PDB file of C-alpha atoms in Angstrom:
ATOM      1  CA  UNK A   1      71.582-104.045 -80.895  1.00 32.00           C
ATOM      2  CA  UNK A   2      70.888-104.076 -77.388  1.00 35.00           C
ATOM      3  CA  UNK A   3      71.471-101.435 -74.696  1.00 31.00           C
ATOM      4  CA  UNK A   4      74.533-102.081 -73.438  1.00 34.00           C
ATOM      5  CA  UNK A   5      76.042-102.285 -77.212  1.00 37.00           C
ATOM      6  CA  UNK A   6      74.188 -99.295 -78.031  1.00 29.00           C
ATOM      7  CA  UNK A   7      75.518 -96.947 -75.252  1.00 32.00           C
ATOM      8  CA  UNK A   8      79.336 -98.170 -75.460  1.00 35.00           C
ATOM      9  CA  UNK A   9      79.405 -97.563 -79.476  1.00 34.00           C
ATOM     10  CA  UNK A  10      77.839 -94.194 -78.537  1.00 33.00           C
ATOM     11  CA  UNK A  11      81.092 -93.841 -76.314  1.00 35.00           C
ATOM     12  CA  UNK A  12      82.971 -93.358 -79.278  1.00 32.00           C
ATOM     13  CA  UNK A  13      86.149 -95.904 -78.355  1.00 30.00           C
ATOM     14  CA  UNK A  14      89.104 -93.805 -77.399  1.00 27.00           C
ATOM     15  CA  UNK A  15      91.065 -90.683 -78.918  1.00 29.00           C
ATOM     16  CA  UNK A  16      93.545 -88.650 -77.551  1.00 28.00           C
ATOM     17  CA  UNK A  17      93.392 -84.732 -76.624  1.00 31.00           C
ATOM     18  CA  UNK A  18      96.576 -82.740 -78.000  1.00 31.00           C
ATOM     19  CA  UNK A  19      97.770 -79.663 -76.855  1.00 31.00           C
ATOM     20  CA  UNK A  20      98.563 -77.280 -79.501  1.00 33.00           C
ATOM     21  CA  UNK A  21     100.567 -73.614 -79.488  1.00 33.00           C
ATOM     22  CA  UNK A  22     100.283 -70.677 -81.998  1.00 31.00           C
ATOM     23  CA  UNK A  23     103.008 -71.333 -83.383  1.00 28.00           C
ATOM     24  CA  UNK A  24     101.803 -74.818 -84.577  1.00 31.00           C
ATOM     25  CA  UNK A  25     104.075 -76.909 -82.107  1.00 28.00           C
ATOM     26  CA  UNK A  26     102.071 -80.281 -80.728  1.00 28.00           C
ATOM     27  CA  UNK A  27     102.574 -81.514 -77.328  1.00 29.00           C
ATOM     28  CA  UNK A  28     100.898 -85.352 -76.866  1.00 34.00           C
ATOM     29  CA  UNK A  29      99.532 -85.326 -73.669  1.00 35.00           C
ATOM     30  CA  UNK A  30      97.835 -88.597 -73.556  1.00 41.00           C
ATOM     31  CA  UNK A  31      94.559 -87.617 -72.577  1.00 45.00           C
ATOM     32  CA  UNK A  32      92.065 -90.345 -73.383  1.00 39.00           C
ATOM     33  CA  UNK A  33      89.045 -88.394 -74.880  1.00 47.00           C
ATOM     34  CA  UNK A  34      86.474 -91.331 -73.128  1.00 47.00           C
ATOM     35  CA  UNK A  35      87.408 -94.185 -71.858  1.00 45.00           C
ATOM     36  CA  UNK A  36      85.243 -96.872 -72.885  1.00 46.00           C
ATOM     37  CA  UNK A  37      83.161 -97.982 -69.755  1.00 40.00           C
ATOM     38  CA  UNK A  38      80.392-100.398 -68.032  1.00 42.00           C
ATOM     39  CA  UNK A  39      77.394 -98.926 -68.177  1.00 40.00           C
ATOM     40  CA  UNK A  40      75.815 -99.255 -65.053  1.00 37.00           C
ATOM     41  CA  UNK A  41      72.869 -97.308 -64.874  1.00 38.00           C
ATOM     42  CA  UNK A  42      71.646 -93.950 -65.696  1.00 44.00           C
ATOM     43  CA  UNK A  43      72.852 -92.160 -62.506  1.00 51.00           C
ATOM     44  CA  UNK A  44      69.556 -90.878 -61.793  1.00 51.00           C
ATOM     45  CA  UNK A  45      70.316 -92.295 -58.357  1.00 52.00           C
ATOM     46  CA  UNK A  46      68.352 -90.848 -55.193  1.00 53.00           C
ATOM     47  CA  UNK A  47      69.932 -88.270 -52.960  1.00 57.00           C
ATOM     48  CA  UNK A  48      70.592 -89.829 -49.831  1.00 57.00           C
ATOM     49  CA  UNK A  49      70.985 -86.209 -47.590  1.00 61.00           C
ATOM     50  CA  UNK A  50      68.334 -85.006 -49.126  1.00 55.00           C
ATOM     51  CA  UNK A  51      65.479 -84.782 -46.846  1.00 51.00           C
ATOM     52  CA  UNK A  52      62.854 -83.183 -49.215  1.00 53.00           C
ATOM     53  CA  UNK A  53      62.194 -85.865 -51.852  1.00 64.00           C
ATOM     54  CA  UNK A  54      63.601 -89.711 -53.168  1.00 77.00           C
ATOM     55  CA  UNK A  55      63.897 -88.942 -56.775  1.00 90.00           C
ATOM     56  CA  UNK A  56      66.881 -86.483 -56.527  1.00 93.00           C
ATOM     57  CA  UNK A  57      70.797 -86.631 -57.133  1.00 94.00           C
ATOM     58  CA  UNK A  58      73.029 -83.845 -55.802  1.00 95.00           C
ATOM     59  CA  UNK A  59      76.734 -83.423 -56.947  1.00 95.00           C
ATOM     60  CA  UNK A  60      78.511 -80.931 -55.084  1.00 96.00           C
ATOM     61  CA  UNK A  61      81.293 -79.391 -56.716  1.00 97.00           C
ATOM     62  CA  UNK A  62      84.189 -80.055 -54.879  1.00 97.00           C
ATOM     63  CA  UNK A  63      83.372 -84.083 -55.240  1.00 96.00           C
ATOM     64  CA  UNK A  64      83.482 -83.808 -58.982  1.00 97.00           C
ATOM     65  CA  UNK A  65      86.521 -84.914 -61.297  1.00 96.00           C
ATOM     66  CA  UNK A  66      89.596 -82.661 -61.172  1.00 96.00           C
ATOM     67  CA  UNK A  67      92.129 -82.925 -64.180  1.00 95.00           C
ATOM     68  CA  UNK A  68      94.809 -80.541 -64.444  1.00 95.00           C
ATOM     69  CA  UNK A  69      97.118 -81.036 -67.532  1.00 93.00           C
ATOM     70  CA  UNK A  70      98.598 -77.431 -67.543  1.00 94.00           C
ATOM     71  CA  UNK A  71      97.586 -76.170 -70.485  1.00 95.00           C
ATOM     72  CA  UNK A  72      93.788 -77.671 -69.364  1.00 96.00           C
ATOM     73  CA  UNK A  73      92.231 -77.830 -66.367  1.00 97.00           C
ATOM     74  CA  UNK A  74      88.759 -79.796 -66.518  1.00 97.00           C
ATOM     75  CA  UNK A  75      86.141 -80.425 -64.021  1.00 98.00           C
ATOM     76  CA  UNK A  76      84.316 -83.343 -65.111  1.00 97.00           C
ATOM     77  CA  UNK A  77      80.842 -84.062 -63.462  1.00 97.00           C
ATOM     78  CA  UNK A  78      80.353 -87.250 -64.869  1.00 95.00           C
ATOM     79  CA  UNK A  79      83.116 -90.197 -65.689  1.00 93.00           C
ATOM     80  CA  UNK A  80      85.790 -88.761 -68.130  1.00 93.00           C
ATOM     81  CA  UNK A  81      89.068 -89.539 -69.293  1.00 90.00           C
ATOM     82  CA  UNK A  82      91.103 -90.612 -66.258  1.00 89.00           C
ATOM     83  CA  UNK A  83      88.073 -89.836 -63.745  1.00 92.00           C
ATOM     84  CA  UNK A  84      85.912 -93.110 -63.534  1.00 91.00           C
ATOM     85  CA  UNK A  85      83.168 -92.830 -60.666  1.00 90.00           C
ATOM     86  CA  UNK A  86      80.736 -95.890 -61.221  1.00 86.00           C
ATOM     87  CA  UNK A  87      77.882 -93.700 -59.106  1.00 87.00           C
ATOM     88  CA  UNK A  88      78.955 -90.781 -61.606  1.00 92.00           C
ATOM     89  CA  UNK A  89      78.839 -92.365 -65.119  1.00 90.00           C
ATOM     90  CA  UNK A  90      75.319 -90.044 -66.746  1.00 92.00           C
ATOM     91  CA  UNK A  91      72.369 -88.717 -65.962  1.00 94.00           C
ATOM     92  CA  UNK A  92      69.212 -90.095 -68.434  1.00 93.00           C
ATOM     93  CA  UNK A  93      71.246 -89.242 -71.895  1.00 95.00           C
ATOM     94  CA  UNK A  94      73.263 -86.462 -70.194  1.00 96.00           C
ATOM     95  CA  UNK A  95      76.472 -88.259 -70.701  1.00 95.00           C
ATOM     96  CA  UNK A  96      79.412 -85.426 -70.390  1.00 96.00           C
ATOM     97  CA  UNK A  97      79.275 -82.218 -68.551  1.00 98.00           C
ATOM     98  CA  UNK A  98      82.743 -80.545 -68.454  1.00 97.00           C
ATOM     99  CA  UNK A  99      84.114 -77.314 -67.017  1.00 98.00           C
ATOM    100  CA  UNK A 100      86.715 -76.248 -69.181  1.00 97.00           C
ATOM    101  CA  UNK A 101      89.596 -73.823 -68.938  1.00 97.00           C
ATOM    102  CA  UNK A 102      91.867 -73.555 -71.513  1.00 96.00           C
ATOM    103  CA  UNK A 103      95.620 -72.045 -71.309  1.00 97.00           C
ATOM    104  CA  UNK A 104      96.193 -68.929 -73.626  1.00 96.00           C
ATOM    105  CA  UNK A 105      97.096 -70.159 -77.197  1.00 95.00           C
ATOM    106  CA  UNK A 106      96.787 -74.101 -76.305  1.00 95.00           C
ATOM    107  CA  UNK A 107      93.867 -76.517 -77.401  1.00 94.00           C
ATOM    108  CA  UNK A 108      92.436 -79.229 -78.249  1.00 93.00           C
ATOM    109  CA  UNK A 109      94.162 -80.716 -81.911  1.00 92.00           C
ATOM    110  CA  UNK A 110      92.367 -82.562 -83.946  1.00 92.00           C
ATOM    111  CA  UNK A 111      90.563 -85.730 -82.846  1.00 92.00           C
ATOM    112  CA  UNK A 112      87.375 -87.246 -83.823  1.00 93.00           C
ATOM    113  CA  UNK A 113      83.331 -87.908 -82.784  1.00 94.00           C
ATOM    114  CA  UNK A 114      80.623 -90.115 -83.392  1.00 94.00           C
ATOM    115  CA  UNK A 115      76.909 -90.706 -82.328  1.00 95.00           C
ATOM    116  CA  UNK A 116      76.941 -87.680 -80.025  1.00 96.00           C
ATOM    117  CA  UNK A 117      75.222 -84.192 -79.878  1.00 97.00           C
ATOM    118  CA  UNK A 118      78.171 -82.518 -78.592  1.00 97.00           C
ATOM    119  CA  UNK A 119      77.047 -79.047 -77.233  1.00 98.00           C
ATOM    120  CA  UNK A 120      79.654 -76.196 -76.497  1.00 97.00           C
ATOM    121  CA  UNK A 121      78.860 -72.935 -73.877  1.00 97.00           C
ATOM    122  CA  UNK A 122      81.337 -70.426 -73.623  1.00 96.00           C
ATOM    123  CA  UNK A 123      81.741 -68.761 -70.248  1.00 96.00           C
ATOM    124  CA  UNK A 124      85.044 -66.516 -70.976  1.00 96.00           C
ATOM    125  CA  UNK A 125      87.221 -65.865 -73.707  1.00 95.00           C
ATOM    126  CA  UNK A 126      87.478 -66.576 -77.138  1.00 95.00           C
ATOM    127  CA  UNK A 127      87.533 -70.629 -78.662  1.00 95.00           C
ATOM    128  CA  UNK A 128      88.088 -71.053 -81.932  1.00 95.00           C
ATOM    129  CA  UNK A 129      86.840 -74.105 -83.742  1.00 95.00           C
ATOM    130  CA  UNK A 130      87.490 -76.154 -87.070  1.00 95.00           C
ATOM    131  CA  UNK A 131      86.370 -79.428 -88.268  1.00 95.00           C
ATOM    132  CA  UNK A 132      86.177 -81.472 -91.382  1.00 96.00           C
ATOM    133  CA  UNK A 133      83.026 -80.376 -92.720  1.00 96.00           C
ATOM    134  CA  UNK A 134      84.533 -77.362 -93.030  1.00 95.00           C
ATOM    135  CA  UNK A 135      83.588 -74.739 -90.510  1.00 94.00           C
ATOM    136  CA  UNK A 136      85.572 -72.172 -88.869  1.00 95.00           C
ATOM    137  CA  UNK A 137      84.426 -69.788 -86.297  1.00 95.00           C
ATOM    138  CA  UNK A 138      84.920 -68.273 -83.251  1.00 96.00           C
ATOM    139  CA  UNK A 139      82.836 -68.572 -80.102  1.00 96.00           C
ATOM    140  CA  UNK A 140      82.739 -66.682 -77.321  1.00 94.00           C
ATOM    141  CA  UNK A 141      80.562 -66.011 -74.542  1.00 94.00           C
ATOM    142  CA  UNK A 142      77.309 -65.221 -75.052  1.00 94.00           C
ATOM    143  CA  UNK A 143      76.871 -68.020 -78.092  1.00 96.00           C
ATOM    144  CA  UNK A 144      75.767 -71.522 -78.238  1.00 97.00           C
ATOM    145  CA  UNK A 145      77.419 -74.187 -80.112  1.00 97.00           C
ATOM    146  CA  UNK A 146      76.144 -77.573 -81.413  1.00 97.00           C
ATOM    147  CA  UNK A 147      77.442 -80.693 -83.381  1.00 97.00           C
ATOM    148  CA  UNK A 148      75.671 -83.763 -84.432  1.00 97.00           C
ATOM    149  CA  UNK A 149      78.540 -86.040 -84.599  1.00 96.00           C
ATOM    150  CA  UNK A 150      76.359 -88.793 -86.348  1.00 96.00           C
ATOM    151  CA  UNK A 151      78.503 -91.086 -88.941  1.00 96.00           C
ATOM    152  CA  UNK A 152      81.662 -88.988 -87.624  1.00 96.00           C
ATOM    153  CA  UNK A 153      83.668 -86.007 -87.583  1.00 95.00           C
ATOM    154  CA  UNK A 154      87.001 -84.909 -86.646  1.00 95.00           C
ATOM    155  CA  UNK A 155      87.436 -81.227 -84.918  1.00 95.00           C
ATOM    156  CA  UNK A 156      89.818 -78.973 -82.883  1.00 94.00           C
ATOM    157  CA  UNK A 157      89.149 -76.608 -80.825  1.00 95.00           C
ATOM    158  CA  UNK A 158      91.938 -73.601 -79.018  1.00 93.00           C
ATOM    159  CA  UNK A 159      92.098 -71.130 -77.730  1.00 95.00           C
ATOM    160  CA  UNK A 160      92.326 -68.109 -79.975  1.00 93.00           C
ATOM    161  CA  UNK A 161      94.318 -65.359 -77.386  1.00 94.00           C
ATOM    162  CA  UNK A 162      97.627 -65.097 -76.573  1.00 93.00           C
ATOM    163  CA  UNK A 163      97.109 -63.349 -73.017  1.00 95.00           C
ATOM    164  CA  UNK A 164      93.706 -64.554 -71.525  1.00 96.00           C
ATOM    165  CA  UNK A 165      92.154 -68.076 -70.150  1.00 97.00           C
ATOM    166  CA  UNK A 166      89.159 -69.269 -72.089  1.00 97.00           C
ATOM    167  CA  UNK A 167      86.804 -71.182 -70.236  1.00 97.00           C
ATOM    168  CA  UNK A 168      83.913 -72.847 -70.900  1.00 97.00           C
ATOM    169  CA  UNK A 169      81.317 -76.062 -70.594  1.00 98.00           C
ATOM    170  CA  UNK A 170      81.130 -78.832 -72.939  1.00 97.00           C
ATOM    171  CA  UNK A 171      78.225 -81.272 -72.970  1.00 98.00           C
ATOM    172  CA  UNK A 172      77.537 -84.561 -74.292  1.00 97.00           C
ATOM    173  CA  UNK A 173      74.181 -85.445 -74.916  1.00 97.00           C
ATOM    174  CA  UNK A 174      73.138 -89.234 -76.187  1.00 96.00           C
ATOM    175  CA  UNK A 175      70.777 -88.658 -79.516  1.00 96.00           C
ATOM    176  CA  UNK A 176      67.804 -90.528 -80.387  1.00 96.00           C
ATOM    177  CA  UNK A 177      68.779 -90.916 -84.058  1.00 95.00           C
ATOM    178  CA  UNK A 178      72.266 -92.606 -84.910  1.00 94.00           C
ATOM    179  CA  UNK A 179      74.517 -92.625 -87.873  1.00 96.00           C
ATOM    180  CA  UNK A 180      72.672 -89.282 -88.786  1.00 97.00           C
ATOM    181  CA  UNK A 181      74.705 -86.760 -91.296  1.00 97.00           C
ATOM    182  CA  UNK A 182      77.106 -84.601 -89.377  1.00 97.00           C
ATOM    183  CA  UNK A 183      76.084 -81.044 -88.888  1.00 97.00           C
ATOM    184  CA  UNK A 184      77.499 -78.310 -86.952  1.00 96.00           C
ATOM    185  CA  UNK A 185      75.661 -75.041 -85.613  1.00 96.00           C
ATOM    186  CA  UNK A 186      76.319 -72.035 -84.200  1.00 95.00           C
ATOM    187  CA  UNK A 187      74.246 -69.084 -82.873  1.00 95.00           C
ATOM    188  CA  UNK A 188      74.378 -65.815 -80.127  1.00 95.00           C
ATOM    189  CA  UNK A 189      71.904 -65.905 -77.630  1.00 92.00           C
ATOM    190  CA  UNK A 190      72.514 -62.180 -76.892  1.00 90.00           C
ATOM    191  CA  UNK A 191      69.171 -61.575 -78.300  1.00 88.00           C
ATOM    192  CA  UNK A 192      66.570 -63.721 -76.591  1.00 90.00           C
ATOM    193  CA  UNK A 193      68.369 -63.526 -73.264  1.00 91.00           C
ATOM    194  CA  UNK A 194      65.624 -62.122 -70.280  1.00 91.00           C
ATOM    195  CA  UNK A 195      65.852 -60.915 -66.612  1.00 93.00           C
ATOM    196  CA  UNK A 196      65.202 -63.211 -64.027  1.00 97.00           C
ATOM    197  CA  UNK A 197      63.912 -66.325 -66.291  1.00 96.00           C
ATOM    198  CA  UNK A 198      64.620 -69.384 -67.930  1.00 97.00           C
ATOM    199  CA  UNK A 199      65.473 -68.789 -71.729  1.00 97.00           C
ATOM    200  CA  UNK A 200      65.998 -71.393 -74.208  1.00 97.00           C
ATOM    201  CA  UNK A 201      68.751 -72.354 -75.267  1.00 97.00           C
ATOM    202  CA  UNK A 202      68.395 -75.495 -77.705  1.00 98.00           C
ATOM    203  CA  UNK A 203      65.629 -77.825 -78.125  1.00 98.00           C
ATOM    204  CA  UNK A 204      64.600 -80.661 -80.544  1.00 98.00           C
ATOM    205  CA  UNK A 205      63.073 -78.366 -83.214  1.00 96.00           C
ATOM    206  CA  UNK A 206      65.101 -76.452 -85.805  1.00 95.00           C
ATOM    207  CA  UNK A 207      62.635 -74.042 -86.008  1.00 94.00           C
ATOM    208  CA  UNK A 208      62.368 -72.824 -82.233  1.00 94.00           C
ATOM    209  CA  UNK A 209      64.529 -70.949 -80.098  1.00 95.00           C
ATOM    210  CA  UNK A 210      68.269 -71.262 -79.889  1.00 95.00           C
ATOM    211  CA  UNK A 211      70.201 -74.244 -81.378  1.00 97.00           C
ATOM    212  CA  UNK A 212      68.599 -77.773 -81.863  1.00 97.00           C
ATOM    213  CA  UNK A 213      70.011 -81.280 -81.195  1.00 98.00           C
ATOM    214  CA  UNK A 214      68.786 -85.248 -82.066  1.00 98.00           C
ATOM    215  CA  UNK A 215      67.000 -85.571 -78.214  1.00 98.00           C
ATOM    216  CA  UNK A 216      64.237 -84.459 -76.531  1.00 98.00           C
ATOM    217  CA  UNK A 217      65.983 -82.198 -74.534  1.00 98.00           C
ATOM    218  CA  UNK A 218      65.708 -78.570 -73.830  1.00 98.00           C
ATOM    219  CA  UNK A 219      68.292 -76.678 -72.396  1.00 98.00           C
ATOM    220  CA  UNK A 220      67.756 -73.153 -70.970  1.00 98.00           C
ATOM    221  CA  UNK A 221      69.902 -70.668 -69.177  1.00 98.00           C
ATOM    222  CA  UNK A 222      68.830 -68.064 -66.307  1.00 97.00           C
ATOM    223  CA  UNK A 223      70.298 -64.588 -64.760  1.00 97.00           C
ATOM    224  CA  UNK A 224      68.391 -63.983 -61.541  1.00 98.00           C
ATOM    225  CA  UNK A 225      68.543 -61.272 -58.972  1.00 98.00           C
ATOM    226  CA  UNK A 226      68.582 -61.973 -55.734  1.00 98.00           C
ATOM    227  CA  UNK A 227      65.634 -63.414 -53.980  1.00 97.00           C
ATOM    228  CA  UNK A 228      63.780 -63.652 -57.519  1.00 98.00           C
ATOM    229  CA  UNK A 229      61.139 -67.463 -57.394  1.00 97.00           C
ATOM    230  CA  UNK A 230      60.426 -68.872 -60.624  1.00 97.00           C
ATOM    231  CA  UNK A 231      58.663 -71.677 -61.940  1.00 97.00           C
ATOM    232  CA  UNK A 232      59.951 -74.405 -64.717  1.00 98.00           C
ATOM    233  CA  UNK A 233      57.321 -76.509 -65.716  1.00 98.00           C
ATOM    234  CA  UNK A 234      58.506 -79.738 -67.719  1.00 98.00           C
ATOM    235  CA  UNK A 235      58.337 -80.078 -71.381  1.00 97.00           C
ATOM    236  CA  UNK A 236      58.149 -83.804 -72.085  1.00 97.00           C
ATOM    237  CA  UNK A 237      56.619 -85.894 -69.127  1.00 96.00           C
ATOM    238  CA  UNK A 238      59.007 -88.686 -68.438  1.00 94.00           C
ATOM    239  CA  UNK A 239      62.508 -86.204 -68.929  1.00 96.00           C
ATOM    240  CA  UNK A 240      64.356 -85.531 -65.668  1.00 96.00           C
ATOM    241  CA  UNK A 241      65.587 -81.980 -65.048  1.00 97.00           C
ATOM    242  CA  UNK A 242      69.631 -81.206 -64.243  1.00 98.00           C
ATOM    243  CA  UNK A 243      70.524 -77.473 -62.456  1.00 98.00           C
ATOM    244  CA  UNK A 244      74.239 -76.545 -62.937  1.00 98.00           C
ATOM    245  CA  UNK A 245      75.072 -73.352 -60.855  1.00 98.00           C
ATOM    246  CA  UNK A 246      77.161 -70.664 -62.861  1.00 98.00           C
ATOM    247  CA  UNK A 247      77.366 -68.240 -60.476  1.00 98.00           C
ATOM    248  CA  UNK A 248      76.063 -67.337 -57.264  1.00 98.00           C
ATOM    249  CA  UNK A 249      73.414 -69.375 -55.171  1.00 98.00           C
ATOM    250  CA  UNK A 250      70.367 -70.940 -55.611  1.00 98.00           C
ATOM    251  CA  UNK A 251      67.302 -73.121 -53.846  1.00 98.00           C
ATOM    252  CA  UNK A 252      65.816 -75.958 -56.241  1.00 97.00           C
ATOM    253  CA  UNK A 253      62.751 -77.074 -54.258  1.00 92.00           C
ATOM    254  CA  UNK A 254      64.707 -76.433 -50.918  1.00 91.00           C
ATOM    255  CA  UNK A 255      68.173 -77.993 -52.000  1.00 95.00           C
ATOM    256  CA  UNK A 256      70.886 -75.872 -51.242  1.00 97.00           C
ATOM    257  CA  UNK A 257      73.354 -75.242 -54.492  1.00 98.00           C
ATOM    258  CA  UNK A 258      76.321 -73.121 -54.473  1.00 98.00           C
ATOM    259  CA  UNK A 259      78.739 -72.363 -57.899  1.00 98.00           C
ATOM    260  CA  UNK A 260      78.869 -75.127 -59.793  1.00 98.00           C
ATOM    261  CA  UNK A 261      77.048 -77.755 -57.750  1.00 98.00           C
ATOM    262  CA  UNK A 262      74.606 -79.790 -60.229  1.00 97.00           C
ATOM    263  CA  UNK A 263      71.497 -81.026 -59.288  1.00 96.00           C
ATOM    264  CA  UNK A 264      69.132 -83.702 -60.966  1.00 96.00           C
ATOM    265  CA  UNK A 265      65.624 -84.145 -60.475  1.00 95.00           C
ATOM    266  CA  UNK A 266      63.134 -86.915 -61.793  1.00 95.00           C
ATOM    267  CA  UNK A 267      59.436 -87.972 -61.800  1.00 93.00           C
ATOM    268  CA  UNK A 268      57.774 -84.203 -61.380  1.00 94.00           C
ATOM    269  CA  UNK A 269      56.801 -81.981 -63.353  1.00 95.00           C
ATOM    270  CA  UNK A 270      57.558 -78.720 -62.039  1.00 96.00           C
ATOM    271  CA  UNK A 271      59.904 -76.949 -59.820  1.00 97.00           C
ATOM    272  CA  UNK A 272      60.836 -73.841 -58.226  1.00 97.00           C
ATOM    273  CA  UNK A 273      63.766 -72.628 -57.956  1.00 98.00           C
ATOM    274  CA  UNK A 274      64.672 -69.396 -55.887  1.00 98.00           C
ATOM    275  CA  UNK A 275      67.630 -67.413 -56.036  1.00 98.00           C
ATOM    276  CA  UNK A 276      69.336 -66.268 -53.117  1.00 98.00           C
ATOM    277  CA  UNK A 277      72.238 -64.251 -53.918  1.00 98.00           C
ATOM    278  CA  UNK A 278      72.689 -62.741 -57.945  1.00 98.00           C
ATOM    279  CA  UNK A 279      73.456 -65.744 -59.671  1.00 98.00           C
ATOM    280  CA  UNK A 280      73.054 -67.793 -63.435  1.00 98.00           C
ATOM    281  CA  UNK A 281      71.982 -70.832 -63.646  1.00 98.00           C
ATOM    282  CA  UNK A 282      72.243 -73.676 -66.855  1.00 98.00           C
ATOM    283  CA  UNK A 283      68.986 -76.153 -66.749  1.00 98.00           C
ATOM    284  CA  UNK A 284      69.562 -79.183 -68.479  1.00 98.00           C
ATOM    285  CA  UNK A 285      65.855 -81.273 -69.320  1.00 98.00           C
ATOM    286  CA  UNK A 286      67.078 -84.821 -70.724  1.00 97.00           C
ATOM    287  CA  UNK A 287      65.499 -87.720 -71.423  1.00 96.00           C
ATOM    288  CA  UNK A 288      65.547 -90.587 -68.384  1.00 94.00           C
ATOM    289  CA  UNK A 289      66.531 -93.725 -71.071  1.00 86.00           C
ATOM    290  CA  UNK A 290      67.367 -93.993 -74.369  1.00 68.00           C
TER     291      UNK A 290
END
């Protein structure tokens, strides 16, 4: 199978978002899960205003997808659904990175995956998810969620108040393993969360900190005072490094980023990253090419 073949089976085909209330009522809203798209790169394009180095990629926030459905309202960094950016299609084997707010007691019904690590971070509120292997849970801020789609699943996901917004991000990472057996994970990070670092979040080994996914990837999240430097020194030379601002503001090796402006960096193996304000910070390492 070559490349091309590979990355548009790992798009999954279509499926369709539905809207769902408490009461059980479903609403079609026609909202193409991913589009199946031409590949055209892996994004990891140079920043053109950037005047420190050649091997970055800045996406500010206001240029990023905006879909509002009512009932959702989704941000979409990278090509989704309805949004199709050719410049914006992935970066390495980051393929989705969606900001997510969910109307009280609406949701996502049923609909299925394949071939993706699907990774879930709750900002606010409470989501409630089910899926065909069985799981049901609850996840709420302060928890990290993770499916290996592999040979397929079907889930839903909705919100689980009557009188509150949920929001949060959901991520789509490319594996390195397809057609594996489904699996689903769930875990709080309350524990191993620390001042004014990076903490991980999920890596590639079941047995280390926070969740794990099919990729070489390490995710790790950060809560930083203001005018607190640190260091993040890469874990697997040849992986790229994506900042996506929660809150506040930040300086990644001189670039500028405000809330929720993401940020991509390849070929080095460090950077430093102040903070200039309070602020949190989500810091992606992926894999250039699959």
């Amino acid at each position: 199978m070559d490349r091309k073949d590979f990355l548009r089976k790992g798009l999954l085909g279509t499926g369709v978002f539905v809207s769902t209330a408490a009461l059980g009522h479903v609403l079609k809203n026609n909202i193409d899960e991913l589009m199946e798209l031409e590949i055209l790169g892996f994004n990891h394009l140079p920043n053109t205003n950037s005047k420190i180095m050649d091997n970055t990629v800045l996406h500010k926030a206001d240029t990023r997808g905006d879909a509002n459905h009512g009932w959702l309202h989704s941000r979409h960094t990278f090509s989704f659904a309805n949004y199709y950016n050719p410049e914006r299609m992935h970066f390495g084997v980051l393929r989705v990175l969606n900001d997510d707010k969910v109307a009280p007691a609406m949701g996502f019904g049923t609909h299925p995956h394949d071939n993706m690590e699907i990774v879930s971070i709750p900002l606010e509120g409470d989501l409630e998810h089910k899926d065909s292997m069985g799981n049901v849970s609850v996840i709420r801020e302060g928890d990290v969620q993770v499916m290996s789609a592999g040979t397929g699943i079907t889930h839903s996901e909705y919100n689980k108040n009557k009188d509150k917004d949920v929001r949060f991000l959901q991520i789509w990472v490319f594996p390195n393993k397809r057609n594996v057996t489904p699996r689903y994970s769930q875990i709080s990070i309350r524990d191993v969360e620390k001042a004014n670092e990076f903490y991980q979040v999920l890596s590639p080994d079941a047995n280390d900190q926070g969740v794990w996914a099919h990729q070489d990837a390490w995710f790790h999240l950060g809560k930083f005072d203001k005018d607190i430097t640190t260091t993040y020194n890469l874990k697997k030379t040849g992986n790229g490094m994506y900042f996506f601002v929660l809150d506040g503001e930040i300086e990644v090796e001189g670039q500028l980023l405000s809330k929720r402006d993401g940020f991509g960096i390849w070929d080095a193996n460090r950077v430093n990253v102040k903070s200039l304000t309070n602020s949190r910070v989500l810091l992606m390492e992926v894999p250039m090419a699959v």
